[in-house]
XYZ file of C-alpha atoms in Angstrom:
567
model
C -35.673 18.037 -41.988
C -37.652 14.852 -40.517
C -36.966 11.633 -42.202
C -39.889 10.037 -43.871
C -40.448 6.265 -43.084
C -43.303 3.905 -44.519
C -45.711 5.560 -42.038
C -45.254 8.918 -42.806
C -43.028 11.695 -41.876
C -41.557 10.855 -37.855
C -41.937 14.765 -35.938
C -41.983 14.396 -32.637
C -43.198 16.401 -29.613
C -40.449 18.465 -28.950
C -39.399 19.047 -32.767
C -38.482 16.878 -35.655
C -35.355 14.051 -35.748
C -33.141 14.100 -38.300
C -31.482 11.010 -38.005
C -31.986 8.058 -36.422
C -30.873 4.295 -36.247
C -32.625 1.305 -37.745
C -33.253 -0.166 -34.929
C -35.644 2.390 -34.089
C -38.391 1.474 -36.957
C -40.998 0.642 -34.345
C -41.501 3.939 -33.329
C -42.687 4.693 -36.680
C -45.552 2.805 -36.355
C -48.708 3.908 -35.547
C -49.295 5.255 -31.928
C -45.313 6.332 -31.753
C -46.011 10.118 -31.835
C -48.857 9.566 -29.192
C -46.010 7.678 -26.926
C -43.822 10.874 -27.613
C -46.647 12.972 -26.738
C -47.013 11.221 -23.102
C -42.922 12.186 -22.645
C -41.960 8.449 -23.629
C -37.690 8.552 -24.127
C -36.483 9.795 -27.236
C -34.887 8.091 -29.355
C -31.039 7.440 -29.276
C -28.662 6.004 -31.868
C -24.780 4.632 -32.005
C -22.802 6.041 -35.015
C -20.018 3.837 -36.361
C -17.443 6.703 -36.512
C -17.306 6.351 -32.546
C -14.563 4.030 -33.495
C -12.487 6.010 -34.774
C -12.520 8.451 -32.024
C -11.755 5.383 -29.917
C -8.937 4.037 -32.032
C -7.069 7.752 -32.212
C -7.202 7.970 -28.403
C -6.517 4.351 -27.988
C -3.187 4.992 -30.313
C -2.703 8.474 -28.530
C -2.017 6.997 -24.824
C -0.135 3.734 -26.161
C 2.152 5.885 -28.262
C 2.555 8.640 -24.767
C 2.928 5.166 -21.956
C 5.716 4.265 -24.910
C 7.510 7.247 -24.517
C 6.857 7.666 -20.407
C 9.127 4.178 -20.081
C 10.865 3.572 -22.987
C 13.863 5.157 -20.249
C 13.295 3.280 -17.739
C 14.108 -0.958 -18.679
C 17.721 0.742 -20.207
C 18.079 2.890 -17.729
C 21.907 2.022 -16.952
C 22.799 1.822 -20.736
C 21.579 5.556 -20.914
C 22.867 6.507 -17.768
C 26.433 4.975 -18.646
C 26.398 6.847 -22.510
C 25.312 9.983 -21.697
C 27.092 10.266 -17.764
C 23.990 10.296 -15.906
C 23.448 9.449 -12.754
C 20.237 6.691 -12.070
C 18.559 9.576 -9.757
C 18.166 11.783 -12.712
C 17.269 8.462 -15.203
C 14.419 7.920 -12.571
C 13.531 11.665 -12.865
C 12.670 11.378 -16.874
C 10.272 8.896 -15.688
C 9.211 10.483 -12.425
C 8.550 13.623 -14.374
C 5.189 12.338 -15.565
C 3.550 12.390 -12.231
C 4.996 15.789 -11.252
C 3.474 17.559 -13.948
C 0.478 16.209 -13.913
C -0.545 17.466 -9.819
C -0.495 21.257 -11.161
C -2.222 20.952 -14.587
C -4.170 17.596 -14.011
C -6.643 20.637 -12.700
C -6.473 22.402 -15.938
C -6.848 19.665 -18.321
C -10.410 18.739 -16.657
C -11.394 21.982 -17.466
C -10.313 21.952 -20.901
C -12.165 18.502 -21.398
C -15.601 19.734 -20.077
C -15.266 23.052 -21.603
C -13.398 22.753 -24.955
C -14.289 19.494 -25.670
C -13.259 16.014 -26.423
C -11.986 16.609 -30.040
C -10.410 20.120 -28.951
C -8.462 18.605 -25.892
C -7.566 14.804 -28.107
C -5.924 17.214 -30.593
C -4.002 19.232 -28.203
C -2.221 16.220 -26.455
C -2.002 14.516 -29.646
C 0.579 17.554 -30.776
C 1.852 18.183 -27.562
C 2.943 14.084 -27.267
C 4.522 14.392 -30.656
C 6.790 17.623 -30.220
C 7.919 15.983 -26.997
C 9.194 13.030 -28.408
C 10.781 14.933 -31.485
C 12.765 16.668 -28.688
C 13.803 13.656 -26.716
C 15.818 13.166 -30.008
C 17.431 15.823 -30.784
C 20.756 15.292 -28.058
C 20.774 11.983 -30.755
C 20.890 13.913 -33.692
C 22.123 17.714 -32.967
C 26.373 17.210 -33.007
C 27.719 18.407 -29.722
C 24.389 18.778 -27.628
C 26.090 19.827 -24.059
C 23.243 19.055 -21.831
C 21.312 16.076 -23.291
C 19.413 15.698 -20.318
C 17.707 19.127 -20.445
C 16.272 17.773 -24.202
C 15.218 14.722 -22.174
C 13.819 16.428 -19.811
C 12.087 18.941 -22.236
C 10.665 16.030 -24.437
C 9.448 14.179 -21.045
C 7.675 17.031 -19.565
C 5.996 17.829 -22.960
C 4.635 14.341 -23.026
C 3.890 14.836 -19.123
C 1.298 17.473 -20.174
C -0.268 15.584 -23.197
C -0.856 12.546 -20.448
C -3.062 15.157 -18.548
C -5.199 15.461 -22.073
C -4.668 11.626 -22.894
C -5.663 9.587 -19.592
C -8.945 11.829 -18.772
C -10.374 11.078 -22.065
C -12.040 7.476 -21.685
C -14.639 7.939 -19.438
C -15.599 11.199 -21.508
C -15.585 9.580 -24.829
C -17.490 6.103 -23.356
C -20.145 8.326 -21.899
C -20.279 10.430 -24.865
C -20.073 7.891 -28.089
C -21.521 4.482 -26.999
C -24.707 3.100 -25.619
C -24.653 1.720 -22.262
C -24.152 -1.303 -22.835
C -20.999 -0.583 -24.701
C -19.825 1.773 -22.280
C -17.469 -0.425 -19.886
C -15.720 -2.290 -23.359
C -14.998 0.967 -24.766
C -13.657 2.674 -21.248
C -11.357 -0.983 -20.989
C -10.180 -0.614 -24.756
C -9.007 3.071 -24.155
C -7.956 2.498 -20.872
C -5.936 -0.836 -20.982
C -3.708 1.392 -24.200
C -2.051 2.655 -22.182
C -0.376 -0.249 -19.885
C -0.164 -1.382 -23.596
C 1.886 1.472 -24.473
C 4.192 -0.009 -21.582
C 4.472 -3.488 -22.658
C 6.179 -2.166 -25.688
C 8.449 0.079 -24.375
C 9.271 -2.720 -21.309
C 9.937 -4.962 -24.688
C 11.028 -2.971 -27.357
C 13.593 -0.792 -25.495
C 15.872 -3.497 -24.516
C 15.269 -5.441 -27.858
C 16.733 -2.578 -29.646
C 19.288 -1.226 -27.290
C 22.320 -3.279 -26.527
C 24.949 -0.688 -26.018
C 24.736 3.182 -26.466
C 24.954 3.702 -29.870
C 21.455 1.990 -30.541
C 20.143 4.507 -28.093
C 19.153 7.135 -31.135
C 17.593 4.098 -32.928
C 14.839 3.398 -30.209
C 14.210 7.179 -29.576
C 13.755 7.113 -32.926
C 11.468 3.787 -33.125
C 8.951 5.269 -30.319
C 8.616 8.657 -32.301
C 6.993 7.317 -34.461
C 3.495 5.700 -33.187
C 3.638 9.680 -32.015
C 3.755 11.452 -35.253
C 0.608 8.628 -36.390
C -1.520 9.516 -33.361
C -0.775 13.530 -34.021
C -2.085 12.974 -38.059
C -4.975 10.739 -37.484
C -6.103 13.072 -34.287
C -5.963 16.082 -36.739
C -7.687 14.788 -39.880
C -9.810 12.318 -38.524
C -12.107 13.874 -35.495
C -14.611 16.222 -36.615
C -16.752 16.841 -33.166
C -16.936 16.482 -30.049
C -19.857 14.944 -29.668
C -22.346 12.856 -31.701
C -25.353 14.540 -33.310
C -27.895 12.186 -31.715
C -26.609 10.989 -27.950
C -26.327 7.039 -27.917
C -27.722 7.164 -24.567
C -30.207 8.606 -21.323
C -26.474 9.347 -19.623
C -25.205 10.832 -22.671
C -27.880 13.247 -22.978
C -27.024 14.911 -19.441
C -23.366 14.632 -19.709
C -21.403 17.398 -17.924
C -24.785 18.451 -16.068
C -22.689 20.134 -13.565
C -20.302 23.463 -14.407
C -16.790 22.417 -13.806
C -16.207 24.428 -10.155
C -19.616 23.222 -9.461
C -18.463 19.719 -10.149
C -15.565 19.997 -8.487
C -17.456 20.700 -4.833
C -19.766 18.263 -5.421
C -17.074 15.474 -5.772
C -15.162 17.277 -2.696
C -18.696 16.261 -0.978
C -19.183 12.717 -2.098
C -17.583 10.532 0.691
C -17.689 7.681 -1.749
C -15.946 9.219 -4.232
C -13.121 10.219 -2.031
C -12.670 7.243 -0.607
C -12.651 5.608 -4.247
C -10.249 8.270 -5.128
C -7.588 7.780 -2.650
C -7.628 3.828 -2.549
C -7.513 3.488 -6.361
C -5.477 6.925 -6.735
C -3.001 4.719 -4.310
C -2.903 1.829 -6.103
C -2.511 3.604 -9.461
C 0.844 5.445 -7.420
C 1.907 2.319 -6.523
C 1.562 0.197 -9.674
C 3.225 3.458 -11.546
C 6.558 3.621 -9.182
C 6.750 -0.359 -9.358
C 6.596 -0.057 -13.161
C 9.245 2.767 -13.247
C 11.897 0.937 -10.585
C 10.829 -2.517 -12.200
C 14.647 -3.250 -13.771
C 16.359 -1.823 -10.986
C 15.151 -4.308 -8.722
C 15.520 -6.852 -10.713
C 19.324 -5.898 -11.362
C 19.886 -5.727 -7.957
C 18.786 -9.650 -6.971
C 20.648 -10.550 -10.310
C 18.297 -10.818 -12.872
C 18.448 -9.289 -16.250
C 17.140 -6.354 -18.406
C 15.653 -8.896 -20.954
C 14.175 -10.801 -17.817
C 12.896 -7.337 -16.072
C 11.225 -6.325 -19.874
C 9.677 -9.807 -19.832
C 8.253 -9.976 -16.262
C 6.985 -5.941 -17.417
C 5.313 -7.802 -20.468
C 3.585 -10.442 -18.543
C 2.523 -8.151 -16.758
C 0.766 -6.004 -19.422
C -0.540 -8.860 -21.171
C -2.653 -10.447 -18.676
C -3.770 -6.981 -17.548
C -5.035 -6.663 -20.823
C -6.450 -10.128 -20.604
C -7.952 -9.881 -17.437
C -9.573 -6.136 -18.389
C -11.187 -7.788 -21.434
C -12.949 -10.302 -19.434
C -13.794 -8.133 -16.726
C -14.918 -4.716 -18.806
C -17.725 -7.493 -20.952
C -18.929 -8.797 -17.600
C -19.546 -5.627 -16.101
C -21.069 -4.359 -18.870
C -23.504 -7.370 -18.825
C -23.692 -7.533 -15.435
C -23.189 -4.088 -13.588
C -21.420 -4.889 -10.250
C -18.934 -2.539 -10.571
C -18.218 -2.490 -6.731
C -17.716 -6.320 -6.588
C -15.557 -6.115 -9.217
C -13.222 -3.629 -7.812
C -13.156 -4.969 -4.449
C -12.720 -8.320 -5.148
C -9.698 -7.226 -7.545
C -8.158 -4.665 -5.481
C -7.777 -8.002 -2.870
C -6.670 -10.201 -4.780
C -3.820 -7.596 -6.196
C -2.573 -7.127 -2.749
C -1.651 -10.917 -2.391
C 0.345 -10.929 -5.058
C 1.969 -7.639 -4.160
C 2.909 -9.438 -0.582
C 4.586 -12.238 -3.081
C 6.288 -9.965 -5.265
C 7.538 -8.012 -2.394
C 9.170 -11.906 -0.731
C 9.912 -13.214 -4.021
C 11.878 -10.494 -5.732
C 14.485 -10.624 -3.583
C 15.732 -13.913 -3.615
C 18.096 -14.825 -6.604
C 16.982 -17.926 -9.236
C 13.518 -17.460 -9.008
C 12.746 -16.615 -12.308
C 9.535 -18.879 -12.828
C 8.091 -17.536 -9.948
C 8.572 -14.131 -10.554
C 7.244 -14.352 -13.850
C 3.847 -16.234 -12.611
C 3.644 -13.710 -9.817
C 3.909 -10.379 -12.354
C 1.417 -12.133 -14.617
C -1.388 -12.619 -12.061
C -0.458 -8.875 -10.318
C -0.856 -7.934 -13.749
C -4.333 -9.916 -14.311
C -5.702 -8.227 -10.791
C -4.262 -4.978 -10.439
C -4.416 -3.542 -14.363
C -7.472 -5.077 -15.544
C -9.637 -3.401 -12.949
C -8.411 0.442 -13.346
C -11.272 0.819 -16.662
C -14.156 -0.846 -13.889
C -12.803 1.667 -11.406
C -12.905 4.558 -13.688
C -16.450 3.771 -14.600
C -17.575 3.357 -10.723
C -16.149 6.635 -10.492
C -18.499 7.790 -12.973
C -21.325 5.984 -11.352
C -21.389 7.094 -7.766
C -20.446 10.831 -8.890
C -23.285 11.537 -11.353
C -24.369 14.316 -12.812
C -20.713 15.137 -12.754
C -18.507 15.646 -15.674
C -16.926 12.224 -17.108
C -13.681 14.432 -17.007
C -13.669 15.585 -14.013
C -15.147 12.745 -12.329
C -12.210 10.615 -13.945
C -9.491 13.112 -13.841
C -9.515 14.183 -9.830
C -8.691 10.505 -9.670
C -5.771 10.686 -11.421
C -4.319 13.721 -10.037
C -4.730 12.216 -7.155
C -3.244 9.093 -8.086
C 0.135 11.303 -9.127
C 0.177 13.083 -6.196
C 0.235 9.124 -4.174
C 2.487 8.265 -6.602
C 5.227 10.701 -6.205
C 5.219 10.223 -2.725
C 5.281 6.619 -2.831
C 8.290 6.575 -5.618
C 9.904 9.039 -2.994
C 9.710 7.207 -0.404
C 10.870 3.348 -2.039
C 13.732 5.116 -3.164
C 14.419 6.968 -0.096
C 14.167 3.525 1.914
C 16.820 1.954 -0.141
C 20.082 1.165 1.279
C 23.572 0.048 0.035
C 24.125 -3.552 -0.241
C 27.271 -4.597 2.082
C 27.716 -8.319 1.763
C 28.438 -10.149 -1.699
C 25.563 -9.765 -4.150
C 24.813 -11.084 -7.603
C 23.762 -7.569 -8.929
C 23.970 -7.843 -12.644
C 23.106 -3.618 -12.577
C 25.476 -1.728 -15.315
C 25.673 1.659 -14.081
C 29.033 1.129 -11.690
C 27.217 1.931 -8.242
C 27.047 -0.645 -5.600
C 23.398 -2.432 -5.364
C 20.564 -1.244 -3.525
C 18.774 -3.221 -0.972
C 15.298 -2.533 -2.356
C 13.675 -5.116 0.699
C 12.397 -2.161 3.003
C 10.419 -0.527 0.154
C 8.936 -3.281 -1.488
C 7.701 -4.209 1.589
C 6.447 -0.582 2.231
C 4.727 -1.323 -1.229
C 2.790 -4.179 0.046
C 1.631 -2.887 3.030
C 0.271 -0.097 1.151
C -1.797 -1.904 -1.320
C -3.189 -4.261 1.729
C -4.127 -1.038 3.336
C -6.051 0.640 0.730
C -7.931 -2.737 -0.576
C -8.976 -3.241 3.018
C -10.068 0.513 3.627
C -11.718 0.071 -0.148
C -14.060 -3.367 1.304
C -14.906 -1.752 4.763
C -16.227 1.359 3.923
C -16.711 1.884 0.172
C -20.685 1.889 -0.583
C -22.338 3.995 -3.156
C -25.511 3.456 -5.316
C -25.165 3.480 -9.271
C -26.181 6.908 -9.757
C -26.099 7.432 -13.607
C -27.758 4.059 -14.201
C -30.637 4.688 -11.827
C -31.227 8.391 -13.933
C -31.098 6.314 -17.086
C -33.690 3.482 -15.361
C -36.087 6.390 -15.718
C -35.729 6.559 -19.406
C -34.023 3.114 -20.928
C -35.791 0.362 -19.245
C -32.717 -1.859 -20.405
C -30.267 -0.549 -17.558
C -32.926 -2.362 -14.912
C -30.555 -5.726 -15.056
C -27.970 -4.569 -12.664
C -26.336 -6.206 -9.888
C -28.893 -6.221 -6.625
C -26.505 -5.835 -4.096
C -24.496 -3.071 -5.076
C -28.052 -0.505 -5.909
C -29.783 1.594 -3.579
C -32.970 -0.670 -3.305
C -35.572 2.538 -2.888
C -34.367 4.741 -5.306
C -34.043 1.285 -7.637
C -37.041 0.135 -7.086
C -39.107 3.610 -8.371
C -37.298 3.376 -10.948
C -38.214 0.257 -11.948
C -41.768 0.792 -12.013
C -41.192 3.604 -13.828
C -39.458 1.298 -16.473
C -42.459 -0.845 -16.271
C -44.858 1.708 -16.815
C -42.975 2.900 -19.834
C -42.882 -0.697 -21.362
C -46.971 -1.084 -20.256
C -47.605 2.098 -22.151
C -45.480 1.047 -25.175
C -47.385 -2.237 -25.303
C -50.717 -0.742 -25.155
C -49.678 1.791 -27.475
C -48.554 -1.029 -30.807
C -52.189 -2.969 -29.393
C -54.324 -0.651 -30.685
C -52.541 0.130 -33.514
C -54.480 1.791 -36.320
C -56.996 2.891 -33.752
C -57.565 6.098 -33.129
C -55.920 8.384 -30.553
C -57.329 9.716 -27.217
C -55.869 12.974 -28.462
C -58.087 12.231 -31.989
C -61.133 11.380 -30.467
C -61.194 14.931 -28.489
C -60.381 13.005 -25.202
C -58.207 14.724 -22.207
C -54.294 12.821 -22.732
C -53.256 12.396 -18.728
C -49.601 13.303 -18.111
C -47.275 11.239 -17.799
C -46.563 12.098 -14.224
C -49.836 11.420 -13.447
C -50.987 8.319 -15.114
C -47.646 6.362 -13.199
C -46.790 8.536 -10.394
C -43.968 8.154 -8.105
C -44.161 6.818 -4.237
C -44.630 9.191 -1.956
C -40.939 10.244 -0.155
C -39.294 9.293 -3.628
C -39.101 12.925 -4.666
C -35.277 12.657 -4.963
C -36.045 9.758 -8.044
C -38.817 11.672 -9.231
C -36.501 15.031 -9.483
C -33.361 13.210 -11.540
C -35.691 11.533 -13.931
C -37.839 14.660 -14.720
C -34.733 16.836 -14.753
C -33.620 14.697 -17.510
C -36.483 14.711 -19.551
C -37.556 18.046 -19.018
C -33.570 19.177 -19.813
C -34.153 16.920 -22.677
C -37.269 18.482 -24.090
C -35.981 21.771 -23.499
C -33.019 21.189 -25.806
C -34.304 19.575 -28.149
C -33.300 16.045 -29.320
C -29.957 16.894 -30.864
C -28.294 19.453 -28.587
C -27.626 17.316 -25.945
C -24.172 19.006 -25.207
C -24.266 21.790 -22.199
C -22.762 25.015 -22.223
C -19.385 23.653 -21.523
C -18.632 21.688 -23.786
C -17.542 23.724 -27.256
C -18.121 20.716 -30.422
């Protein structure tokens, strides 16, 4: 049913609207319908319960990062109460990136195809039973093998991350306008290193020998069982009825196989994949081995879960400053670059630094700005992923990036552990779990040189246009404002006069309001396409913005969702 307004009932070309935003009120006004006769953009709108779906994913990965570390800053405590060794301590933590390679594959398909709400759900329940499971060697009398509960409850979780990390992107692209799009991605993203800075702080806070090991299990259960009842009750589709956005509109274009080549294709995106992919690995082993190398230069637990929470913190910090001037800005690629650079210094100092004893200020200063340059730019990589893969799924765009990452990451947890030797001469390990100290210089050092490789592979030869924002500059004149040396000037520039012409026709159209039509008077309407056409050699412009309009008209302005995705 249209929805009357002061000038009558609003039906447009391609059918009637049955909701809209306020903001839209001008194109009510007289000479509106005539602008959505020439193919003008329809009309788009924001709905408020987009943050809700934002807060139960948000909640979702903080409550699964929780229960991926809450292991790992007690990890001699556990290993000493339950007669563990430290490789199979590492293990519940390792576990996360070993079952995500085989069905990281799987869950992009279920997030194009079943849907955001369908696949949020799923790892919501899936998160929960796992950590109900992790205590159960706490509560059961006479549990033989605790470990095989641990590792039962750990894997469990392992599979809900699949569901959990792909999601941002997706729900960004899908819920908010663009100029919302990077805030939301950093919100939803930067959960889960927040999901970490509790765990790095509340898991030596509350266990101080082993018999306050059931209480924490216990403790990170709980954000769990929240995230499982809010995911259930509280998310009713998929997707909004009205998209906020020209991106929105064509999101998952591309059938998932389909996808999947193209982004096997896109040199860019590979090489995007594997540099941030690495430093994802990297930043995930350091995480996981943080209190063991700490131990072994004589620092504390409580110091190890404090350096972990500076390091969180200003990630979060530095990802809230970054995500709003991307958003307003659009330079993506400088972002990243200049980030991924800067991280890589202060992975060289870390590497020097933790291994000399008494350095505590230093330490901590050094985790807080690898935390300000390294975490804060994984939501602006996620959405240049996005960007230079278009019309690509916002799963599968941001989930082959992850897989990858675990894959890198395994190997590079492998091999710092691998590199570690026995310490011979007199150390001031203040480690718990009656081994003699490792020697953790030779891997760190591995670590750095890693992360200075991929940030200068990243600078050299990363260049890619801003694909979705150049197919939205052919419909919402608004994304023109983007950074000018990170845009494909050609493609950029049809698509600004494009944008122009739009606004022109807009202008003219509220000029000679209450005159009448060209259509009224019996006069010939030109097309669109031909009053403002396209340079010649621009065809590849002129096919993405007519693909989306004509897709657009052909659905209709709700159904905006394609075939794979199930609401």
């Amino acid at each position: 049913m249209a929805e009357p307004t002061r000038a009558g009932p609003r039906v447009a070309a391609d059918g009637p609207v049955a909701s809209t935003d306020r903001t839209e009120t001008a194109e009510a006004e007289p000479g509106a319908a005539e602008i959505r006769a020439l193919g003008a953009p329809p009309a788009h709108r924001a709905y408020a319960r987009r943050w809700v779906f934002l807060l139960v994913v948000s909640l979702l990965s903080c409550s699964n990062a929780m229960l991926w570390l809450s292991f790992a800053p007690v990890a001699d405590t556990i290993a000493e109460h339950f007669f563990l060794s430290m490789e199979q301590i590492n293990w519940l933590s390792l576990v996360y990136l070993v079952v995500s390679i085989p069905f990281g594959v799987v869950a992009i398909w279920m997030l194009d195809s079943v849907g955001l709400r369908g696949a949020t759900i799923l790892g919501a329940w899936l998160n929960f039973a796992g950590s109900v499971l992790r205590t159960l060697p706490c509560v059961a009398v006479g549990t033989i093998h605790p470990f095989a509960f641990f590792m039962g409850g750990q894997s469990l979780c392992a599979l809900a991350q699949t569901l959990v990390i792909f999601s941002p992107a997706k729900l960004a692209a899908l819920w908010f306008p663009e100029h919302q799009r990077a805030t939301a991605n950093m919100i939803a993203t930067m959960s889960n290193p927040l999901g970490i800075l509790v765990a790095n702080v509340l898991s030596p806070a509350l266990v101080k020998k082993g018999e306050d090991i059931p209480i924490m299990l216990g403790v990170c259960a709980i954000p769990a069982g929240l995230a499982c009842l809010l995911a259930t009750t509280c998310l009713w589709e998929s997707v909004p009825p009205t998209p906020p956005s020209a991106g929105a509109a064509s999101s998952t274009s591309e059938k998932f196989l389909n996808g999947l080549k193209l982004l096997l294709r896109n040199k860019a995106y590979i090489l995007l994949a594997v540099c941030f992919g690495g430093g994802t690995g990297i930043f995930s082993s350091l995480m996981a081995l943080l209190e063991q190398i700490f131990c072994a230069s004589g620092y504390s637990s409580e110091f190890s879960g404090l350096c972990g929470a500076l390091f969180i913190i200003f990630g979060i910090l530095g990802a809230l400053i970054l995500g709003m001037y991307v958003d307003r800005t659009k330079c993506f690629t400088e972002a990243t670059k200049i980030s991924f650079c800067l991280t890589s210094l202060a992975c060289v100092a870390f590497a020097v630094v933790s291994q000399l004893q008494g350095q505590t200020l230093a330490l901590a200063a050094i985790c807080s700005l690898l935390g300000l340059f390294g975490f804060s730019v994984a939501p602006v990589a996620m959405e240049l992923a996005v960007e230079c893969s278009f019309p690509v799924g916002e799963g599968a765009a941001a989930g082959l990036i992850f897989v990858l990452g675990q894959v890198e990451g395994v190997l590079i947890m492998v091999a710092l552990m691998t590199l570690t030797v026995r310490r011979r001469e007199p150390s001031f390990s203040t480690c718990k779990h009656g081994e003699d100290p490792l020697d953790w210089t030779g891997s760190l050092l591995l670590m750095a040189g890693l992360c200075t490789l991929f940030s200068c592979v990243l600078v050299l030869f990363f260049h890619t246009p801003y694909r979705r924002l150049k197919a939205e500059s052919g419909v919402s004149p608004s994304t023109q404002d983007m950074c000018p040396g990170a845009e494909d000037h050609g493609d950029a520039a049809a698509a600004g006069r494009w944008g122009l012409a739009w606004h022109a026709s807009m202008a003219e159209a509220r000029q000679v309001k209450g005159a009448p039509s060209a259509a009224s008077r019996g006069e010939p309407v030109p097309a669109r396409g031909r009053a403002h056409p396209a340079p010649q050699g621009d065809t590849r412009r002129q096919s993405v913005g007519a693909r989306l309009l004509s897709g657009r008209a052909r659905r209709g302005p709700h159904s905006f969702s394609s075939p794979w995705v199930i609401t």
